[in-house]
CSV table of C-alpha atoms in Angstrom, one decimal:
chain,number,residue,atom,x,y,z
A,289,UNK,CA,-48.0,12.1,21.1
A,290,UNK,CA,-45.9,13.8,18.4
A,291,UNK,CA,-47.7,15.5,15.5
A,292,UNK,CA,-47.2,14.3,11.9
A,293,UNK,CA,-45.5,17.6,11.1
A,294,UNK,CA,-42.8,16.8,13.7
A,295,UNK,CA,-42.2,13.3,12.2
A,296,UNK,CA,-41.9,14.9,8.7
A,297,UNK,CA,-39.5,17.4,10.2
A,298,UNK,CA,-37.4,14.6,11.7
A,299,UNK,CA,-37.4,12.8,8.3
A,300,UNK,CA,-36.0,15.9,6.7
A,301,UNK,CA,-32.8,15.5,8.8
A,302,UNK,CA,-31.9,12.2,7.2
A,303,UNK,CA,-33.3,13.3,3.8
A,304,UNK,CA,-30.5,15.9,3.9
A,305,UNK,CA,-27.7,13.7,5.4
A,306,UNK,CA,-28.6,10.3,4.2
A,307,UNK,CA,-30.6,11.1,1.1
A,308,UNK,CA,-28.3,13.8,-0.4
A,309,UNK,CA,-24.8,14.2,1.0
A,310,UNK,CA,-24.2,10.6,2.1
A,311,UNK,CA,-25.8,9.1,-0.9
A,312,UNK,CA,-23.7,11.2,-3.3
A,313,UNK,CA,-20.6,10.5,-1.2
A,314,UNK,CA,-21.2,6.8,-1.2
A,315,UNK,CA,-22.1,6.2,-4.8
A,316,UNK,CA,-20.4,9.0,-6.7
A,317,UNK,CA,-17.2,9.7,-4.8
A,318,UNK,CA,-15.0,6.7,-5.6
A,319,UNK,CA,-15.7,7.2,-9.3
A,320,UNK,CA,-15.6,11.0,-9.0
A,321,UNK,CA,-12.2,11.1,-7.3
A,322,UNK,CA,-10.6,8.7,-9.8
A,323,UNK,CA,-12.4,9.6,-13.1
A,324,UNK,CA,-13.2,13.3,-12.6
A,325,UNK,CA,-11.1,14.8,-9.9
A,326,UNK,CA,-8.1,12.8,-11.0
A,327,UNK,CA,-6.7,11.0,-7.9
A,328,UNK,CA,-5.1,7.6,-8.3
A,329,UNK,CA,-6.7,4.5,-6.9
A,330,UNK,CA,-4.1,4.4,-4.1
A,331,UNK,CA,-4.7,8.1,-3.1
A,332,UNK,CA,-8.5,7.6,-3.3
A,333,UNK,CA,-8.3,4.5,-1.1
A,334,UNK,CA,-6.0,6.2,1.4
A,335,UNK,CA,-8.1,9.3,1.6
A,336,UNK,CA,-11.3,7.3,2.5
A,337,UNK,CA,-9.4,5.2,5.0
A,338,UNK,CA,-7.8,8.2,6.8
A,339,UNK,CA,-11.1,10.0,6.9
A,340,UNK,CA,-12.7,7.0,8.7
A,341,UNK,CA,-9.9,6.8,11.2
A,342,UNK,CA,-10.4,10.5,11.9
A,343,UNK,CA,-14.1,9.7,12.5
A,344,UNK,CA,-13.3,7.0,15.1
A,345,UNK,CA,-12.1,9.9,17.3
A,346,UNK,CA,-14.4,12.7,16.4
A,347,UNK,CA,-17.7,10.9,16.5
A,348,UNK,CA,-17.5,9.8,20.2
A,349,UNK,CA,-16.2,13.3,21.2
A,350,UNK,CA,-19.1,14.9,19.4
A,351,UNK,CA,-21.5,12.6,21.1
A,352,UNK,CA,-20.1,13.4,24.5
A,353,UNK,CA,-20.1,17.1,23.7
A,354,UNK,CA,-23.7,17.0,22.5
A,355,UNK,CA,-24.8,15.3,25.7
A,356,UNK,CA,-23.6,18.2,27.7
A,357,UNK,CA,-25.0,21.0,25.6
A,358,UNK,CA,-27.4,23.4,27.4
A,359,UNK,CA,-29.3,26.0,25.3
A,360,UNK,CA,-32.7,27.6,24.8
A,361,UNK,CA,-33.1,25.2,21.8
A,362,UNK,CA,-32.4,22.1,23.9
A,363,UNK,CA,-29.5,19.7,24.0
A,364,UNK,CA,-29.2,18.3,20.4
A,365,UNK,CA,-31.3,20.7,18.2
A,366,UNK,CA,-28.9,23.7,18.3
A,367,UNK,CA,-26.2,21.6,16.5
A,368,UNK,CA,-28.7,21.1,13.6
A,369,UNK,CA,-29.8,24.8,13.6
A,370,UNK,CA,-26.3,26.3,13.6
A,371,UNK,CA,-24.5,23.5,11.8
A,372,UNK,CA,-26.7,23.5,8.7
A,373,UNK,CA,-25.1,26.2,6.7
A,374,UNK,CA,-21.4,25.1,7.2
A,375,UNK,CA,-22.6,21.5,6.4
A,376,UNK,CA,-24.0,22.6,3.0
A,377,UNK,CA,-21.1,24.9,2.1
A,378,UNK,CA,-18.4,22.3,2.7
A,379,UNK,CA,-20.3,19.7,0.7
A,380,UNK,CA,-20.4,22.1,-2.2
A,381,UNK,CA,-16.7,22.8,-2.1
A,382,UNK,CA,-15.9,19.1,-1.9
A,383,UNK,CA,-17.5,18.5,-5.4
A,384,UNK,CA,-15.4,21.4,-6.9
A,385,UNK,CA,-12.4,20.4,-8.9
A,386,UNK,CA,-9.8,23.2,-8.7
A,387,UNK,CA,-7.2,23.9,-11.5
A,388,UNK,CA,-3.9,23.1,-9.8
A,389,UNK,CA,-1.1,20.6,-9.7
A,390,UNK,CA,-1.7,17.0,-8.7
A,391,UNK,CA,0.0,17.4,-5.3
A,392,UNK,CA,-2.1,20.6,-4.6
A,393,UNK,CA,-5.3,18.8,-5.7
A,394,UNK,CA,-4.5,15.9,-3.4
A,395,UNK,CA,-4.1,18.3,-0.4
A,396,UNK,CA,-7.4,20.0,-1.4
A,397,UNK,CA,-9.3,16.7,-1.6
A,398,UNK,CA,-7.9,15.4,1.7
A,399,UNK,CA,-8.6,18.7,3.5
A,400,UNK,CA,-12.1,19.1,2.2
A,401,UNK,CA,-13.0,15.5,2.8
A,402,UNK,CA,-11.9,15.6,6.4
A,403,UNK,CA,-13.8,18.9,6.9
A,404,UNK,CA,-16.9,17.3,5.4
A,405,UNK,CA,-16.6,14.3,7.8
A,406,UNK,CA,-16.3,16.8,10.7
A,407,UNK,CA,-19.4,18.8,9.5
A,408,UNK,CA,-21.4,15.6,8.9
A,409,UNK,CA,-20.5,14.5,12.5
A,410,UNK,CA,-21.5,17.9,13.9
A,411,UNK,CA,-25.1,17.6,12.6
A,412,UNK,CA,-25.7,13.9,12.2
A,413,UNK,CA,-24.6,12.7,15.7
A,414,UNK,CA,-27.0,15.2,17.5
A,415,UNK,CA,-29.7,14.4,14.9
A,416,UNK,CA,-29.6,10.6,15.7
A,417,UNK,CA,-29.5,11.4,19.4
A,418,UNK,CA,-32.7,13.4,19.1
A,419,UNK,CA,-34.6,10.1,18.9
A,420,UNK,CA,-33.7,9.4,22.5
A,421,UNK,CA,-35.3,12.6,23.8
A,422,UNK,CA,-38.3,13.1,21.6
A,423,UNK,CA,-40.4,10.3,23.1
A,424,UNK,CA,-40.1,7.5,25.6
A,425,UNK,CA,-42.7,5.4,23.8
A,426,UNK,CA,-41.2,2.4,22.0
A,427,UNK,CA,-43.8,2.3,19.3
A,428,UNK,CA,-43.4,6.0,18.6
A,429,UNK,CA,-39.6,5.5,18.5
A,430,UNK,CA,-40.2,2.9,15.7
A,431,UNK,CA,-42.4,5.4,13.9
A,432,UNK,CA,-39.8,8.2,14.1
A,433,UNK,CA,-37.1,5.7,12.9
A,434,UNK,CA,-39.4,4.6,10.0
A,435,UNK,CA,-40.1,8.3,9.0
A,436,UNK,CA,-36.3,8.8,9.2
A,437,UNK,CA,-35.6,6.0,6.8
A,438,UNK,CA,-38.4,6.9,4.4
A,439,UNK,CA,-37.1,10.4,4.3
A,440,UNK,CA,-33.5,9.2,3.6
A,441,UNK,CA,-34.6,6.8,0.9
A,442,UNK,CA,-37.2,9.0,-0.7
A,443,UNK,CA,-34.6,11.8,-1.0
A,444,UNK,CA,-32.0,9.3,-2.1
A,445,UNK,CA,-34.4,8.2,-4.9
A,446,UNK,CA,-34.9,11.7,-6.0
A,447,UNK,CA,-31.1,12.5,-5.9
A,448,UNK,CA,-30.0,9.5,-7.8
A,449,UNK,CA,-32.7,9.5,-10.4
A,450,UNK,CA,-32.3,13.2,-11.2
A,451,UNK,CA,-28.5,13.2,-11.1
A,452,UNK,CA,-27.8,12.2,-14.8
A,453,UNK,CA,-30.6,14.5,-16.1
A,454,UNK,CA,-29.3,17.4,-14.1
A,455,UNK,CA,-25.8,16.7,-15.4
A,456,UNK,CA,-27.1,17.0,-19.0
A,457,UNK,CA,-29.0,20.1,-18.1
A,458,UNK,CA,-25.9,21.8,-16.6
A,459,UNK,CA,-23.7,20.7,-19.6
A,460,UNK,CA,-20.0,21.4,-20.0
A,461,UNK,CA,-17.3,19.2,-18.5
A,462,UNK,CA,-17.9,16.6,-15.9
A,463,UNK,CA,-16.0,18.6,-13.3
A,464,UNK,CA,-18.2,21.7,-14.1
A,465,UNK,CA,-21.3,19.5,-13.7
A,466,UNK,CA,-20.3,18.1,-10.3
A,467,UNK,CA,-19.4,21.6,-9.1
A,468,UNK,CA,-22.8,23.1,-10.0
A,469,UNK,CA,-24.7,20.1,-8.7
A,470,UNK,CA,-22.6,20.2,-5.5
A,471,UNK,CA,-23.7,23.8,-4.9
A,472,UNK,CA,-27.3,23.0,-5.6
A,473,UNK,CA,-27.5,19.9,-3.4
A,474,UNK,CA,-25.5,21.6,-0.7
A,475,UNK,CA,-28.0,24.5,-0.5
A,476,UNK,CA,-30.9,21.9,-0.3
A,477,UNK,CA,-29.2,19.8,2.4
A,478,UNK,CA,-28.5,22.9,4.5
A,479,UNK,CA,-32.2,24.0,4.2
A,480,UNK,CA,-33.5,20.6,5.2
A,481,UNK,CA,-31.1,20.3,8.1
A,482,UNK,CA,-32.2,23.7,9.4
A,483,UNK,CA,-35.9,22.8,9.0
A,484,UNK,CA,-35.3,19.6,11.0
A,485,UNK,CA,-33.8,21.5,13.9
A,486,UNK,CA,-36.7,24.0,13.9
A,487,UNK,CA,-39.6,21.5,13.5
A,488,UNK,CA,-38.6,18.9,16.2
A,489,UNK,CA,-39.0,19.0,20.0
A,490,UNK,CA,-37.0,17.6,22.9
A,491,UNK,CA,-39.5,16.4,25.4
A,492,UNK,CA,-37.3,14.3,27.7
A,493,UNK,CA,-34.6,15.7,29.9
A,494,UNK,CA,-31.4,13.5,29.8
A,495,UNK,CA,-29.8,12.6,33.1
A,496,UNK,CA,-26.6,14.5,32.6
A,497,UNK,CA,-23.1,13.7,33.7
A,498,UNK,CA,-22.2,17.4,33.7
A,499,UNK,CA,-18.5,16.9,34.0
A,500,UNK,CA,-16.5,15.1,31.3
A,501,UNK,CA,-15.2,11.8,32.4
A,502,UNK,CA,-13.4,8.9,30.5
A,503,UNK,CA,-15.6,6.6,32.6
A,504,UNK,CA,-18.4,7.1,30.0
A,505,UNK,CA,-16.1,5.6,27.4
A,506,UNK,CA,-15.1,2.8,29.7
A,507,UNK,CA,-18.8,2.1,30.4
A,508,UNK,CA,-19.5,2.0,26.7
A,509,UNK,CA,-17.1,-0.9,26.2
A,510,UNK,CA,-18.6,-2.7,29.1
A,511,UNK,CA,-22.0,-2.4,27.4
A,512,UNK,CA,-22.5,-5.8,25.7
A,513,UNK,CA,-25.6,-4.7,23.7
A,514,UNK,CA,-23.7,-1.6,22.4
A,515,UNK,CA,-20.7,-3.8,21.2
A,516,UNK,CA,-23.0,-6.1,19.3
A,517,UNK,CA,-25.1,-3.3,17.8
A,518,UNK,CA,-22.0,-1.4,16.7
A,519,UNK,CA,-20.7,-4.4,14.9
A,520,UNK,CA,-24.1,-4.9,13.3
A,521,UNK,CA,-24.1,-1.3,12.2
A,522,UNK,CA,-20.6,-1.5,10.7
A,523,UNK,CA,-21.7,-4.7,8.8
A,524,UNK,CA,-24.9,-3.1,7.4
A,525,UNK,CA,-22.9,-0.2,6.1
A,526,UNK,CA,-20.2,-2.5,4.7
A,527,UNK,CA,-23.1,-4.3,2.9
A,528,UNK,CA,-24.4,-1.0,1.4
A,529,UNK,CA,-20.9,0.5,1.0
A,530,UNK,CA,-19.5,-2.1,-1.3
A,531,UNK,CA,-22.6,-2.0,-3.5
A,532,UNK,CA,-22.8,1.8,-3.8
A,533,UNK,CA,-19.0,2.3,-4.2
A,534,UNK,CA,-18.7,-0.2,-7.0
A,535,UNK,CA,-21.9,0.6,-8.9
A,536,UNK,CA,-20.3,3.3,-11.0
A,537,UNK,CA,-17.5,1.0,-12.0
A,538,UNK,CA,-19.9,-1.8,-12.7
A,539,UNK,CA,-22.1,0.2,-15.1
A,540,UNK,CA,-19.1,1.9,-16.7
A,541,UNK,CA,-16.9,-1.1,-17.3
A,542,UNK,CA,-19.0,-4.3,-17.0
A,543,UNK,CA,-22.0,-3.0,-18.9
A,544,UNK,CA,-20.3,-0.6,-21.2
A,545,UNK,CA,-21.5,2.7,-19.7
A,546,UNK,CA,-24.8,4.5,-19.8
A,547,UNK,CA,-27.8,2.5,-21.1
A,548,UNK,CA,-30.9,4.2,-22.6
A,549,UNK,CA,-34.1,2.3,-22.9
A,550,UNK,CA,-37.2,4.0,-24.2
A,551,UNK,CA,-35.8,7.4,-23.3
A,552,UNK,CA,-34.9,6.3,-19.7
A,553,UNK,CA,-31.2,6.9,-19.0
A,554,UNK,CA,-29.8,4.1,-16.8
A,555,UNK,CA,-26.4,5.0,-15.4
A,556,UNK,CA,-25.0,4.0,-12.1
A,557,UNK,CA,-27.1,6.5,-10.1
A,558,UNK,CA,-30.4,5.6,-11.8
A,559,UNK,CA,-29.6,1.9,-11.5
A,560,UNK,CA,-29.4,2.2,-7.7
A,561,UNK,CA,-32.5,4.4,-7.6
A,562,UNK,CA,-34.8,1.4,-8.0
A,563,UNK,CA,-33.3,0.1,-4.8
A,564,UNK,CA,-33.9,3.5,-3.0
A,565,UNK,CA,-37.5,3.5,-3.9
A,566,UNK,CA,-37.9,-0.1,-2.6
A,567,UNK,CA,-36.1,0.8,0.6
A,568,UNK,CA,-38.4,3.8,1.0
A,569,UNK,CA,-41.5,1.6,0.7
A,570,UNK,CA,-40.3,-1.2,2.9
A,571,UNK,CA,-38.8,1.2,5.4
A,572,UNK,CA,-42.3,2.6,5.9
A,573,UNK,CA,-43.6,-1.0,6.3
A,574,UNK,CA,-40.9,-2.0,8.8
A,575,UNK,CA,-42.8,-1.2,12.0
A,576,UNK,CA,-45.8,-3.3,10.9
A,577,UNK,CA,-43.6,-6.1,9.7
A,578,UNK,CA,-41.7,-6.1,13.0
A,579,UNK,CA,-45.0,-6.2,14.9
A,580,UNK,CA,-46.2,-9.1,12.8
A,581,UNK,CA,-43.1,-11.3,13.3
A,582,UNK,CA,-43.0,-10.5,17.0
A,583,UNK,CA,-39.6,-8.8,17.6
A,584,UNK,CA,-36.9,-6.5,16.2
A,585,UNK,CA,-34.4,-9.4,16.3
A,586,UNK,CA,-36.5,-11.8,14.2
A,587,UNK,CA,-37.4,-9.0,11.7
A,588,UNK,CA,-33.7,-8.1,11.4
A,589,UNK,CA,-32.7,-11.7,10.7
A,590,UNK,CA,-35.4,-12.3,8.1
A,591,UNK,CA,-34.3,-9.0,6.3
A,592,UNK,CA,-30.6,-10.1,6.4
A,593,UNK,CA,-31.5,-13.5,4.9
A,594,UNK,CA,-33.3,-11.7,2.0
A,595,UNK,CA,-30.2,-9.6,1.4
A,596,UNK,CA,-27.9,-12.6,1.4
A,597,UNK,CA,-30.0,-14.7,-1.0
A,598,UNK,CA,-30.5,-12.1,-3.6
A,599,UNK,CA,-26.9,-10.8,-3.5
A,600,UNK,CA,-25.7,-14.3,-4.3
A,601,UNK,CA,-28.2,-14.6,-7.1
A,602,UNK,CA,-27.0,-11.3,-8.7
A,603,UNK,CA,-23.5,-12.8,-9.2
A,604,UNK,CA,-24.9,-15.4,-11.6
A,605,UNK,CA,-26.6,-12.9,-13.9
A,606,UNK,CA,-24.6,-12.5,-17.2
A,607,UNK,CA,-22.6,-9.3,-17.5
A,608,UNK,CA,-24.6,-8.2,-20.5
A,609,UNK,CA,-26.7,-5.0,-20.9
A,610,UNK,CA,-29.5,-7.2,-22.3
A,611,UNK,CA,-30.1,-8.4,-18.7
A,612,UNK,CA,-30.3,-5.0,-17.2
A,613,UNK,CA,-34.0,-5.4,-16.2
A,614,UNK,CA,-33.2,-8.7,-14.5
A,615,UNK,CA,-30.4,-7.0,-12.6
A,616,UNK,CA,-32.8,-4.2,-11.6
A,617,UNK,CA,-35.4,-6.8,-10.3
A,618,UNK,CA,-32.7,-8.5,-8.2
A,619,UNK,CA,-31.6,-5.1,-6.8
A,620,UNK,CA,-35.2,-4.3,-5.9
A,621,UNK,CA,-35.6,-7.7,-4.1
A,622,UNK,CA,-32.3,-7.2,-2.2
A,623,UNK,CA,-33.5,-3.7,-1.2
A,624,UNK,CA,-36.6,-5.2,0.4
A,625,UNK,CA,-34.3,-6.6,3.1
A,626,UNK,CA,-32.4,-3.3,3.4
A,627,UNK,CA,-35.6,-1.3,3.8
A,628,UNK,CA,-36.9,-3.6,6.5
A,629,UNK,CA,-33.8,-3.6,8.7
A,630,UNK,CA,-32.7,0.1,8.3
A,631,UNK,CA,-35.3,1.6,10.7
A,632,UNK,CA,-34.7,-1.2,13.2
A,633,UNK,CA,-31.1,-0.3,13.6
A,634,UNK,CA,-31.8,3.2,14.9
A,635,UNK,CA,-34.6,2.1,17.1
A,636,UNK,CA,-32.3,-0.5,18.6
A,637,UNK,CA,-29.7,2.3,19.3
A,638,UNK,CA,-32.4,4.0,21.3
A,639,UNK,CA,-32.9,0.7,23.3
A,640,UNK,CA,-29.2,0.5,24.0
A,641,UNK,CA,-29.2,4.2,25.2
A,642,UNK,CA,-32.1,3.4,27.6
A,643,UNK,CA,-30.2,0.3,28.8
A,644,UNK,CA,-27.1,2.3,29.4
A,645,UNK,CA,-29.0,5.0,31.4
A,646,UNK,CA,-30.6,2.4,33.7
A,647,UNK,CA,-27.3,0.6,34.2
A,648,UNK,CA,-25.0,3.7,34.7
A,649,UNK,CA,-27.4,6.2,36.2
A,650,UNK,CA,-26.7,9.0,33.7
A,651,UNK,CA,-27.5,9.6,30.0
A,652,UNK,CA,-25.0,8.9,27.3
A,653,UNK,CA,-27.5,9.1,24.4
A,654,UNK,CA,-25.3,11.3,22.2
A,655,UNK,CA,-22.3,9.1,22.8
A,656,UNK,CA,-24.2,5.9,21.9
A,657,UNK,CA,-25.8,7.4,18.9
A,658,UNK,CA,-22.5,8.7,17.8
A,659,UNK,CA,-21.3,5.1,17.4
A,660,UNK,CA,-24.2,4.6,15.0
A,661,UNK,CA,-23.0,7.5,12.9
A,662,UNK,CA,-19.4,6.3,13.3
A,663,UNK,CA,-20.3,2.8,12.1
A,664,UNK,CA,-22.1,4.3,9.2
A,665,UNK,CA,-19.1,6.3,8.0
A,666,UNK,CA,-16.6,3.6,9.0
A,667,UNK,CA,-18.5,0.9,7.1
A,668,UNK,CA,-19.2,3.0,4.0
A,669,UNK,CA,-15.7,4.6,3.7
A,670,UNK,CA,-13.7,1.5,4.4
A,671,UNK,CA,-15.7,-0.4,1.9
A,672,UNK,CA,-15.2,2.4,-0.6
A,673,UNK,CA,-11.5,2.4,0.2
A,674,UNK,CA,-11.4,-1.4,-0.2
A,675,UNK,CA,-13.1,-1.2,-3.5
A,676,UNK,CA,-10.3,1.1,-4.9
A,677,UNK,CA,-7.7,-1.2,-3.3
A,678,UNK,CA,-9.2,-4.4,-4.6
A,679,UNK,CA,-9.6,-3.0,-8.1
A,680,UNK,CA,-5.9,-2.0,-8.0
A,681,UNK,CA,-4.9,-5.5,-6.8
A,682,UNK,CA,-7.0,-7.0,-9.6
A,683,UNK,CA,-4.9,-5.0,-12.1
A,684,UNK,CA,-6.7,-1.7,-12.7
A,685,UNK,CA,-4.3,1.2,-13.0
A,686,UNK,CA,-4.1,4.9,-13.8
A,687,UNK,CA,-2.6,6.8,-16.7
A,688,UNK,CA,-2.6,10.4,-17.8
A,689,UNK,CA,-4.8,12.0,-20.5
A,690,UNK,CA,-3.8,14.6,-23.0
A,691,UNK,CA,-4.2,17.4,-20.5
A,692,UNK,CA,-2.1,15.6,-17.9
A,693,UNK,CA,-4.9,14.6,-15.6
A,694,UNK,CA,-4.9,11.1,-14.0
A,695,UNK,CA,-7.5,8.8,-15.5
A,696,UNK,CA,-8.2,5.1,-15.4
A,697,UNK,CA,-6.2,3.2,-18.0
A,698,UNK,CA,-8.8,1.4,-20.3
A,699,UNK,CA,-6.1,-1.2,-21.1
A,700,UNK,CA,-5.9,-2.3,-17.5
A,701,UNK,CA,-9.6,-3.3,-17.3
A,702,UNK,CA,-9.1,-7.0,-17.8
A,703,UNK,CA,-11.4,-9.9,-17.2
A,704,UNK,CA,-10.0,-10.3,-13.7
A,705,UNK,CA,-10.9,-6.6,-12.9
A,706,UNK,CA,-14.4,-7.1,-14.3
A,707,UNK,CA,-14.9,-10.2,-12.2
A,708,UNK,CA,-13.7,-8.3,-9.1
A,709,UNK,CA,-16.2,-5.5,-9.8
A,710,UNK,CA,-19.1,-8.0,-10.2
A,711,UNK,CA,-18.1,-9.8,-7.0
A,712,UNK,CA,-17.8,-6.6,-5.0
A,713,UNK,CA,-21.4,-5.8,-5.9
A,714,UNK,CA,-22.7,-9.3,-5.1
A,715,UNK,CA,-20.6,-11.9,-3.3
A,716,UNK,CA,-18.8,-9.6,-0.9
A,717,UNK,CA,-22.1,-8.1,0.4
A,718,UNK,CA,-23.6,-11.6,0.6
A,719,UNK,CA,-20.9,-12.8,3.0
A,720,UNK,CA,-21.3,-9.6,5.1
A,721,UNK,CA,-25.1,-10.2,5.5
A,722,UNK,CA,-24.3,-13.7,6.9
A,723,UNK,CA,-22.1,-12.0,9.5
A,724,UNK,CA,-25.1,-9.7,10.3
A,725,UNK,CA,-27.3,-12.7,10.9
A,726,UNK,CA,-24.8,-14.2,13.4
A,727,UNK,CA,-24.4,-10.9,15.3
A,728,UNK,CA,-28.2,-10.3,15.6
A,729,UNK,CA,-28.6,-13.9,16.9
A,730,UNK,CA,-26.1,-13.0,19.7
A,731,UNK,CA,-27.5,-9.5,20.3
A,732,UNK,CA,-28.7,-9.6,24.0
A,733,UNK,CA,-31.6,-7.2,24.0
A,734,UNK,CA,-34.7,-9.1,22.9
A,735,UNK,CA,-37.5,-6.6,22.0
């Protein structure tokens, strides 16, 4: 039986990856790259798309490599212990805006973004795979998954809520603010990742296939539960990806920018913070909820229905700052569903890993969990890329400011662009949640 300290240590891993680096990359990067760094909508969309195609190859390779690691620290933990510092440094550099020509800045952004994806893969694939070797008890797996999600959402809540206040505290230009905050959050993410590696234990010995073989990849595509769960994972991250990527544009253009109510600054990060807090609470309640409804599948479907209903409802709220609290209430109710299904996804990956081990005779835990990380990055980045693409198609365009930097042209923000922004936050995710329901109904492992 794992100690509470170990569960907290495991939670720190996703507090760093999901609550800090991925949260900032999901919600701030589309707006950061266009409005602060100065990339065009086309370059921003292309950057995110290329990075995800890069991940399609690197994530499975990292999973297979992690499965074959032998060290005094175990199979998966050494990647967290020794990957923590590079992970934090690269994240800090990614939020730095260098003074150089547009073409040089574009090369810088592409290079650092790809390096960040590689660093994220290096620590997050082994981190997810840890769940498969820390315990063989299904209830305890659910508890570790729940701690993971609570850690991610709790840190996400802190990150997003504090971000605008920290910006004001740092002062100066927006590029200076992002650079300083990138360094601070990078150090914190590195420390949490290292702590996770040191505080967790690997109790189970994976049945290794010591020699590399492409048969593992072939077996993966013969694994029906893995195929369905990967599609579910992509869709859940599409759902979150659209909402987080467009939130900055929604607050900036649909609602006129930052809103201050009784001293509370509500910008796009704070707006999404209410959802993070809800996800944290209901992520912690997910194991009990799953136990009450009788299965992970039923719990997942109920959660997806909640997401669909309230996403559709959000579309019909007037685009007026006077309705900000109604918007926040609907975001909170939508996040109830997200919080309930998020821990289930990773617990189900552990089920698929167990299924594959029994079927094939050797462990491919890292490879299978790498698909979870890949679907996370694929869903989030492609949705971010599509947001930039759809806004461009709706008529949004770039111009140059007095200093020659590329900025969004205010004249291009027409009613059609505003409607597109509102739909990307509501109707697009609603349709995706319907696909999630269909896929979970077909998912073959019933536990």
